[in-house]
């Protein structure tokens, strides 16, 4: 079989969870313990090109930012390509793929995201192998690469449903992301305070598993998160940013509290993170609507109204961090969903069923 010339390029943006995903109920199918809610950003995007090679599957080549990928990251990508090929009717003769990916994340920002990476890979690989997937199935597929990637298939505010909890096969079919109805007047932005990450901490996948296995707070976390996701969706539909901000900050703090209770504790909060959390509280006390969220690292992301972004950024840049110096601050606004661009050489019909650009 000959390779398709040209290949497929897909672009996906990072998303930041406002109601966090922390914990899986099935780590093979990548089913989350709870639903989560996120905002896709216009910054931090991944562009991924997949072309099929005249070589049998097993001879895949993966290049990230100009360097051959290695280690765990490579293992995850190869497993994902295998998954895509296993869904493809021509499995027996499936060809290897060359994956070339670029992350546009400011150097040293520590924000490289598996969400944009696996959303872009899902779009490019599924299309290159001729899978005719709609958005929902692309989200389910991206989920198998990295849970949060299911949400980067869509722009703006997104919910990722936990899905049917009674049975894994039904869960697999019903755990996907979709865009949330959003009040048109809801104008949000995010300032990211980039802090020194120090020595590399435990990765989110391992940290999540340790939390599920050892944190006595995990059942309480799952119990409250489902209600938080529903309330966040209501706030987004109603255009109620203060309510959304409060839920988002509470969800992030509860997630960190839950992992701090693991044994040994999983701790991403740094002294510099606390300094930023204080500054966000000061901004609120001064009447500026600003709410903090944090993920599996020390950086703090601050949700605010679009019109307040400059004031919030100035507030964050004015912080004196415990070790001296101020945080580097990046600005972001809502961004678009997954975009897939196939070469003209692809068979007709490959882009059917909603694989075209998703408006933000
Ligand atoms: C803290 O999606 O990176 O960012 O599913 O194991 O790949 P895997 O984990 P990942 O975890 C994201 C965790 C988080 C919260 C969130 O994005 O909801």
CSV table of C-alpha atoms and ligand atoms in Angstrom, one decimal:
chain,number,residue,atom,x,y,z
A,1,UNK,CA,0.0,0.0,0.0
A,2,UNK,CA,1.3,3.4,-0.8
A,3,UNK,CA,1.4,6.3,1.6
A,4,UNK,CA,-1.0,9.2,1.2
A,5,UNK,CA,1.1,12.2,0.0
A,6,UNK,CA,0.7,15.4,2.0
A,7,UNK,CA,-0.8,14.2,5.2
A,8,UNK,CA,-3.0,16.1,7.6
A,9,UNK,CA,-2.3,19.1,9.9
A,10,UNK,CA,-4.4,19.8,13.0
A,11,UNK,CA,-4.2,22.7,15.4
A,12,UNK,CA,-5.5,22.6,19.0
A,13,UNK,CA,-5.3,25.1,21.9
A,14,UNK,CA,-4.7,24.5,25.6
A,15,UNK,CA,-7.6,24.6,28.0
A,16,UNK,CA,-7.7,25.5,31.7
A,17,UNK,CA,-10.2,23.6,33.9
A,18,UNK,CA,-12.4,25.8,36.0
A,19,UNK,CA,-14.0,22.7,37.6
A,20,UNK,CA,-11.1,20.3,37.8
A,21,UNK,CA,-10.6,16.8,36.6
A,22,UNK,CA,-8.5,15.0,39.2
A,23,UNK,CA,-8.9,11.2,39.3
A,24,UNK,CA,-9.9,8.4,37.0
A,25,UNK,CA,-12.4,5.6,37.5
A,26,UNK,CA,-10.9,3.6,34.6
A,27,UNK,CA,-7.3,4.3,33.6
A,28,UNK,CA,-7.4,2.1,30.4
A,29,UNK,CA,-10.5,3.8,29.0
A,30,UNK,CA,-9.4,7.1,30.6
A,31,UNK,CA,-12.8,7.6,32.3
A,32,UNK,CA,-12.8,10.4,34.8
A,33,UNK,CA,-14.2,10.1,38.3
A,34,UNK,CA,-16.2,13.3,37.7
A,35,UNK,CA,-17.3,15.8,35.0
A,36,UNK,CA,-15.2,18.9,34.6
A,37,UNK,CA,-15.6,22.3,33.0
A,38,UNK,CA,-12.9,24.3,31.2
A,39,UNK,CA,-12.1,27.3,29.1
A,40,UNK,CA,-10.1,26.9,25.9
A,41,UNK,CA,-7.5,29.6,25.5
A,42,UNK,CA,-6.2,31.5,22.4
A,43,UNK,CA,-2.7,31.1,23.6
A,44,UNK,CA,-0.5,27.9,23.9
A,45,UNK,CA,-1.4,26.0,20.8
A,46,UNK,CA,-0.1,22.8,19.3
A,47,UNK,CA,0.2,22.2,15.6
A,48,UNK,CA,0.6,18.5,14.6
A,49,UNK,CA,1.2,17.0,11.2
A,50,UNK,CA,0.6,13.3,10.5
A,51,UNK,CA,1.6,11.6,7.3
A,52,UNK,CA,1.4,7.9,6.6
A,53,UNK,CA,4.6,6.2,5.6
A,54,UNK,CA,5.4,3.3,3.2
A,55,UNK,CA,6.3,1.2,6.3
A,56,UNK,CA,4.4,-1.2,8.5
A,57,UNK,CA,2.9,0.0,11.7
A,58,UNK,CA,5.5,-0.2,14.4
A,59,UNK,CA,7.9,2.0,12.5
A,60,UNK,CA,6.3,5.3,13.6
A,61,UNK,CA,8.4,8.4,13.8
A,62,UNK,CA,7.6,11.2,16.3
A,63,UNK,CA,9.3,14.6,16.3
A,64,UNK,CA,8.3,17.3,18.8
A,65,UNK,CA,9.7,20.8,18.4
A,66,UNK,CA,12.4,19.5,16.1
A,67,UNK,CA,13.7,16.7,18.4
A,68,UNK,CA,12.8,13.0,18.2
A,69,UNK,CA,10.4,12.3,21.1
A,70,UNK,CA,11.6,9.8,23.7
A,71,UNK,CA,10.7,8.2,27.0
A,72,UNK,CA,7.2,8.1,28.5
A,73,UNK,CA,6.0,10.9,26.1
A,74,UNK,CA,6.9,8.7,23.1
A,75,UNK,CA,5.3,5.6,24.7
A,76,UNK,CA,2.0,7.6,25.1
A,77,UNK,CA,2.0,8.8,21.5
A,78,UNK,CA,2.8,5.3,20.1
A,79,UNK,CA,0.0,3.8,22.2
A,80,UNK,CA,-2.3,6.4,20.8
A,81,UNK,CA,-1.4,5.7,17.2
A,82,UNK,CA,-2.0,2.0,17.9
A,83,UNK,CA,-5.4,2.9,19.3
A,84,UNK,CA,-6.3,4.9,16.2
A,85,UNK,CA,-5.1,2.1,13.9
A,86,UNK,CA,-7.1,-0.4,15.9
A,87,UNK,CA,-10.3,1.5,15.0
A,88,UNK,CA,-9.4,1.6,11.4
A,89,UNK,CA,-11.0,-1.0,9.1
A,90,UNK,CA,-7.7,-1.8,7.3
A,91,UNK,CA,-5.9,-2.7,10.6
A,92,UNK,CA,-4.0,-5.6,9.1
A,93,UNK,CA,-2.2,-3.5,6.5
A,94,UNK,CA,-2.0,-0.3,8.6
A,95,UNK,CA,0.9,1.9,7.7
A,96,UNK,CA,3.3,3.6,10.1
A,97,UNK,CA,2.9,7.3,10.7
A,98,UNK,CA,5.3,10.2,10.9
A,99,UNK,CA,4.1,12.7,13.5
A,100,UNK,CA,5.6,16.2,13.5
A,101,UNK,CA,4.4,18.5,16.3
A,102,UNK,CA,5.2,22.0,17.4
A,103,UNK,CA,4.1,23.5,20.7
A,104,UNK,CA,3.7,27.3,20.8
A,105,UNK,CA,4.2,27.9,24.5
A,106,UNK,CA,6.5,30.7,25.6
A,107,UNK,CA,9.9,29.2,26.5
A,108,UNK,CA,10.3,28.2,30.1
A,109,UNK,CA,6.6,28.9,30.9
A,110,UNK,CA,6.1,25.3,32.1
A,111,UNK,CA,2.7,25.3,30.5
A,112,UNK,CA,3.3,22.6,27.8
A,113,UNK,CA,0.0,20.9,27.7
A,114,UNK,CA,-1.0,17.3,27.0
A,115,UNK,CA,-4.5,18.8,26.3
A,116,UNK,CA,-3.6,20.7,23.1
A,117,UNK,CA,-1.1,17.9,22.2
A,118,UNK,CA,-3.6,15.0,22.2
A,119,UNK,CA,-6.5,17.0,20.8
A,120,UNK,CA,-4.3,17.9,17.8
A,121,UNK,CA,-2.9,14.4,17.4
A,122,UNK,CA,-6.4,12.9,17.6
A,123,UNK,CA,-7.6,15.2,14.8
A,124,UNK,CA,-4.6,14.7,12.6
A,125,UNK,CA,-4.1,11.0,13.1
A,126,UNK,CA,-7.8,10.1,12.8
A,127,UNK,CA,-8.1,12.0,9.6
A,128,UNK,CA,-4.8,10.7,8.1
A,129,UNK,CA,-6.0,7.1,8.8
A,130,UNK,CA,-9.3,7.8,7.1
A,131,UNK,CA,-11.5,7.6,10.2
A,132,UNK,CA,-14.7,9.5,9.6
A,133,UNK,CA,-15.2,10.9,13.1
A,134,UNK,CA,-17.6,13.6,14.2
A,135,UNK,CA,-16.6,16.1,16.9
A,136,UNK,CA,-18.0,13.9,19.7
A,137,UNK,CA,-16.0,10.9,18.7
A,138,UNK,CA,-12.9,13.0,18.2
A,139,UNK,CA,-13.4,14.2,21.8
A,140,UNK,CA,-13.7,10.6,23.0
A,141,UNK,CA,-10.6,9.6,21.1
A,142,UNK,CA,-8.6,12.6,22.4
A,143,UNK,CA,-9.7,11.5,25.9
A,144,UNK,CA,-7.8,8.3,25.4
A,145,UNK,CA,-4.5,10.2,24.9
A,146,UNK,CA,-5.0,12.6,27.8
A,147,UNK,CA,-8.3,13.2,29.7
A,148,UNK,CA,-8.1,17.0,29.5
A,149,UNK,CA,-7.5,16.7,25.7
A,150,UNK,CA,-11.2,15.7,25.3
A,151,UNK,CA,-12.1,19.4,26.1
A,152,UNK,CA,-9.6,21.0,23.7
A,153,UNK,CA,-11.7,19.7,20.7
A,154,UNK,CA,-14.0,22.6,21.4
A,155,UNK,CA,-13.4,26.4,21.8
A,156,UNK,CA,-14.6,28.6,24.6
A,157,UNK,CA,-16.4,27.1,27.7
A,158,UNK,CA,-16.6,23.3,27.6
A,159,UNK,CA,-18.0,20.5,29.8
A,160,UNK,CA,-16.4,17.0,29.7
A,161,UNK,CA,-19.1,14.6,31.0
A,162,UNK,CA,-18.1,11.8,33.4
A,163,UNK,CA,-20.5,9.6,31.4
A,164,UNK,CA,-22.4,6.5,32.4
A,165,UNK,CA,-21.0,5.3,35.7
A,166,UNK,CA,-22.6,1.9,35.8
A,167,UNK,CA,-20.6,0.2,33.1
A,168,UNK,CA,-17.2,0.9,31.4
A,169,UNK,CA,-18.3,0.2,27.9
A,170,UNK,CA,-21.3,2.6,28.3
A,171,UNK,CA,-19.0,5.1,30.1
A,172,UNK,CA,-16.6,5.0,27.1
A,173,UNK,CA,-19.5,6.0,24.7
A,174,UNK,CA,-20.9,8.7,27.0
A,175,UNK,CA,-17.7,10.4,28.4
A,176,UNK,CA,-17.0,13.2,25.9
A,177,UNK,CA,-16.8,17.0,25.9
A,178,UNK,CA,-19.2,19.4,24.4
A,179,UNK,CA,-19.5,23.2,24.3
A,180,UNK,CA,-21.5,24.9,27.0
A,181,UNK,CA,-24.3,27.3,26.2
A,182,UNK,CA,-22.7,30.7,27.1
A,183,UNK,CA,-24.3,34.0,27.8
A,184,UNK,CA,-23.2,36.3,24.9
A,185,UNK,CA,-22.2,39.1,27.4
A,186,UNK,CA,-19.8,36.9,29.3
A,187,UNK,CA,-16.4,38.4,28.3
A,188,UNK,CA,-13.6,36.6,30.1
A,189,UNK,CA,-9.8,36.6,30.0
A,190,UNK,CA,-7.0,34.8,31.9
A,191,UNK,CA,-3.7,36.1,33.2
A,192,UNK,CA,-1.1,33.4,33.9
A,193,UNK,CA,1.5,34.1,36.6
A,194,UNK,CA,4.4,32.0,35.5
A,195,UNK,CA,6.5,30.9,38.6
A,196,UNK,CA,9.7,29.1,38.9
A,197,UNK,CA,8.8,25.4,38.8
A,198,UNK,CA,12.0,24.4,40.6
A,199,UNK,CA,12.9,20.7,40.4
A,200,UNK,CA,10.5,18.7,38.3
A,201,UNK,CA,7.5,17.4,40.4
A,202,UNK,CA,5.5,14.3,39.9
A,203,UNK,CA,3.5,14.2,36.6
A,204,UNK,CA,-0.3,14.7,36.7
A,205,UNK,CA,-1.1,11.2,35.7
A,206,UNK,CA,0.9,9.6,38.4
A,207,UNK,CA,-0.1,12.2,41.0
A,208,UNK,CA,-3.8,11.6,40.2
A,209,UNK,CA,-3.4,7.8,40.6
A,210,UNK,CA,-1.7,8.3,44.0
A,211,UNK,CA,-4.5,10.7,45.1
A,212,UNK,CA,-7.2,8.2,44.1
A,213,UNK,CA,-5.3,5.3,45.9
A,214,UNK,CA,-4.3,7.1,49.1
A,215,UNK,CA,-6.2,10.3,49.8
A,216,UNK,CA,-9.0,9.9,52.3
A,217,UNK,CA,-10.5,13.1,50.9
A,218,UNK,CA,-11.0,11.7,47.4
A,219,UNK,CA,-14.6,10.5,48.0
A,220,UNK,CA,-15.6,14.0,49.2
A,221,UNK,CA,-13.8,15.5,46.2
A,222,UNK,CA,-15.8,13.4,43.7
A,223,UNK,CA,-19.0,14.0,45.6
A,224,UNK,CA,-18.7,17.8,45.4
A,225,UNK,CA,-17.2,18.1,42.0
A,226,UNK,CA,-20.2,16.8,40.1
A,227,UNK,CA,-22.4,19.6,41.7
A,228,UNK,CA,-19.7,22.2,41.1
A,229,UNK,CA,-19.6,21.3,37.3
A,230,UNK,CA,-23.4,21.7,37.1
A,231,UNK,CA,-23.3,25.0,39.0
A,232,UNK,CA,-20.4,26.3,36.8
A,233,UNK,CA,-22.5,25.4,33.7
A,234,UNK,CA,-25.4,27.4,35.1
A,235,UNK,CA,-23.2,30.4,35.9
A,236,UNK,CA,-21.7,30.3,32.3
A,237,UNK,CA,-25.2,30.2,30.8
A,238,UNK,CA,-26.3,33.1,33.0
A,239,UNK,CA,-23.2,35.2,32.4
A,240,UNK,CA,-22.5,35.3,36.1
A,241,UNK,CA,-18.7,35.7,36.3
A,242,UNK,CA,-18.5,36.2,40.1
A,243,UNK,CA,-20.3,32.9,40.7
A,244,UNK,CA,-18.2,31.1,38.1
A,245,UNK,CA,-15.0,32.6,39.6
A,246,UNK,CA,-15.9,31.5,43.1
A,247,UNK,CA,-16.7,28.0,41.9
A,248,UNK,CA,-13.4,27.9,39.9
A,249,UNK,CA,-11.2,29.0,42.8
A,250,UNK,CA,-12.9,26.7,45.2
A,251,UNK,CA,-12.5,23.7,42.8
A,252,UNK,CA,-8.8,24.4,42.4
A,253,UNK,CA,-8.3,24.7,46.2
A,254,UNK,CA,-10.3,21.5,46.9
A,255,UNK,CA,-8.3,19.6,44.3
A,256,UNK,CA,-5.0,20.7,45.9
A,257,UNK,CA,-6.4,19.9,49.4
A,258,UNK,CA,-7.3,16.4,48.2
A,259,UNK,CA,-3.9,15.7,46.8
A,260,UNK,CA,-2.2,17.2,49.8
A,261,UNK,CA,-4.0,14.5,51.8
A,262,UNK,CA,-2.4,11.7,49.8
A,263,UNK,CA,0.4,9.6,51.3
A,264,UNK,CA,3.0,10.8,50.6
A,265,UNK,CA,1.4,14.2,49.9
A,266,UNK,CA,1.3,15.5,46.4
A,267,UNK,CA,2.3,19.1,46.6
A,268,UNK,CA,2.4,21.5,43.7
A,269,UNK,CA,1.7,24.6,45.7
A,270,UNK,CA,4.9,26.6,46.2
A,271,UNK,CA,5.6,29.6,48.4
A,272,UNK,CA,5.4,31.8,45.2
A,273,UNK,CA,2.0,30.3,44.4
A,274,UNK,CA,0.7,31.4,47.8
A,275,UNK,CA,2.0,34.9,47.2
A,276,UNK,CA,0.0,35.1,44.0
A,277,UNK,CA,-3.1,33.7,45.7
A,278,UNK,CA,-2.7,36.5,48.3
A,279,UNK,CA,-2.4,39.1,45.5
A,280,UNK,CA,-5.6,37.8,43.8
A,281,UNK,CA,-7.5,38.1,47.1
A,282,UNK,CA,-6.1,41.7,47.4
A,283,UNK,CA,-7.4,42.5,43.9
A,284,UNK,CA,-10.8,41.2,44.9
A,285,UNK,CA,-10.7,43.3,48.1
A,286,UNK,CA,-10.0,46.3,45.9
A,287,UNK,CA,-13.1,45.6,43.9
A,288,UNK,CA,-11.5,43.9,40.9
A,289,UNK,CA,-13.2,40.6,39.9
A,290,UNK,CA,-10.3,38.1,39.8
A,291,UNK,CA,-10.3,34.4,40.8
A,292,UNK,CA,-7.3,32.0,40.9
A,293,UNK,CA,-7.0,28.5,39.6
A,294,UNK,CA,-4.0,26.1,39.6
A,295,UNK,CA,-3.1,22.8,38.0
A,296,UNK,CA,-0.3,20.3,38.4
A,297,UNK,CA,2.4,22.9,38.9
A,298,UNK,CA,3.1,26.1,40.9
A,299,UNK,CA,1.7,28.6,38.2
A,300,UNK,CA,-1.4,30.5,39.0
A,301,UNK,CA,-4.0,31.3,36.4
A,302,UNK,CA,-6.3,34.2,37.1
A,303,UNK,CA,-9.8,34.4,35.6
A,304,UNK,CA,-11.2,37.9,35.2
A,305,UNK,CA,-13.4,40.0,33.0
A,306,UNK,CA,-11.9,40.9,29.6
A,307,UNK,CA,-12.0,44.6,30.4
A,308,UNK,CA,-10.0,44.0,33.7
A,309,UNK,CA,-7.2,42.0,32.1
A,310,UNK,CA,-4.7,44.9,32.2
A,311,UNK,CA,-5.4,45.8,35.8
A,312,UNK,CA,-5.1,42.1,36.8
A,313,UNK,CA,-1.9,41.7,34.9
A,314,UNK,CA,-0.4,44.9,36.5
A,315,UNK,CA,-1.4,43.6,39.9
A,316,UNK,CA,0.3,40.3,39.3
A,317,UNK,CA,3.5,41.9,37.9
A,318,UNK,CA,3.6,44.0,41.0
A,319,UNK,CA,4.0,41.0,43.3
A,320,UNK,CA,7.3,40.6,45.1
A,321,UNK,CA,7.9,36.8,45.2
A,322,UNK,CA,9.4,35.1,48.3
A,323,UNK,CA,12.7,34.5,46.5
A,324,UNK,CA,12.7,38.1,45.1
A,325,UNK,CA,11.6,39.2,41.6
A,326,UNK,CA,8.1,39.3,40.1
A,327,UNK,CA,6.2,36.6,38.2
A,328,UNK,CA,6.3,36.6,34.4
A,329,UNK,CA,2.6,37.2,33.3
A,330,UNK,CA,1.1,35.9,30.1
A,331,UNK,CA,-2.3,37.0,28.8
A,332,UNK,CA,-5.0,34.8,27.2
A,333,UNK,CA,-8.5,35.1,26.0
A,334,UNK,CA,-11.0,32.4,24.9
A,335,UNK,CA,-9.7,30.4,21.9
A,336,UNK,CA,-11.1,28.2,19.2
A,337,UNK,CA,-11.6,24.5,19.0
A,338,UNK,CA,-9.7,21.9,17.0
A,339,UNK,CA,-9.0,22.8,13.4
A,340,UNK,CA,-8.1,20.1,10.8
A,341,UNK,CA,-6.5,20.8,7.5
A,342,UNK,CA,-6.2,17.8,5.2
A,343,UNK,CA,-4.1,17.8,2.0
A,344,UNK,CA,-5.9,17.7,-1.3
A,345,UNK,CA,-4.6,14.1,-1.7
A,346,UNK,CA,-6.9,12.7,0.9
A,347,UNK,CA,-9.8,10.6,-0.2
A,348,UNK,CA,-13.0,12.5,-0.7
A,349,UNK,CA,-15.4,12.4,2.3
A,350,UNK,CA,-12.6,12.1,4.9
A,351,UNK,CA,-13.5,15.5,6.3
A,352,UNK,CA,-17.2,14.8,6.5
A,353,UNK,CA,-19.1,14.7,9.8
A,354,UNK,CA,-17.9,17.9,11.4
A,355,UNK,CA,-14.1,17.6,11.1
A,356,UNK,CA,-14.0,21.1,9.8
A,357,UNK,CA,-13.2,24.1,12.0
A,358,UNK,CA,-15.2,24.6,15.1
A,359,UNK,CA,-16.0,28.2,15.8
A,360,UNK,CA,-14.9,29.5,19.2
B,1,LIG,C1,-4.8,19.4,37.0
B,1,LIG,O1,-5.4,15.5,31.4
B,1,LIG,O2,-3.0,15.8,32.0
B,1,LIG,O3,-4.8,19.9,34.7
B,1,LIG,O4,-5.7,12.2,31.7
B,1,LIG,O5,-3.7,11.4,32.9
B,1,LIG,O6,-3.4,12.6,30.8
B,1,LIG,P1,-4.2,12.4,32.0
B,1,LIG,O7,-4.1,13.8,32.9
B,1,LIG,P2,-4.3,15.3,32.4
B,1,LIG,O8,-4.7,16.0,33.8
B,1,LIG,C2,-5.1,17.3,33.9
B,1,LIG,C3,-5.2,17.6,35.3
B,1,LIG,C4,-5.4,19.1,35.6
B,1,LIG,C5,-6.9,19.4,35.8
B,1,LIG,C6,-7.7,19.5,34.5
B,1,LIG,O9,-7.2,19.9,33.5
B,1,LIG,O10,-8.9,19.3,34.6
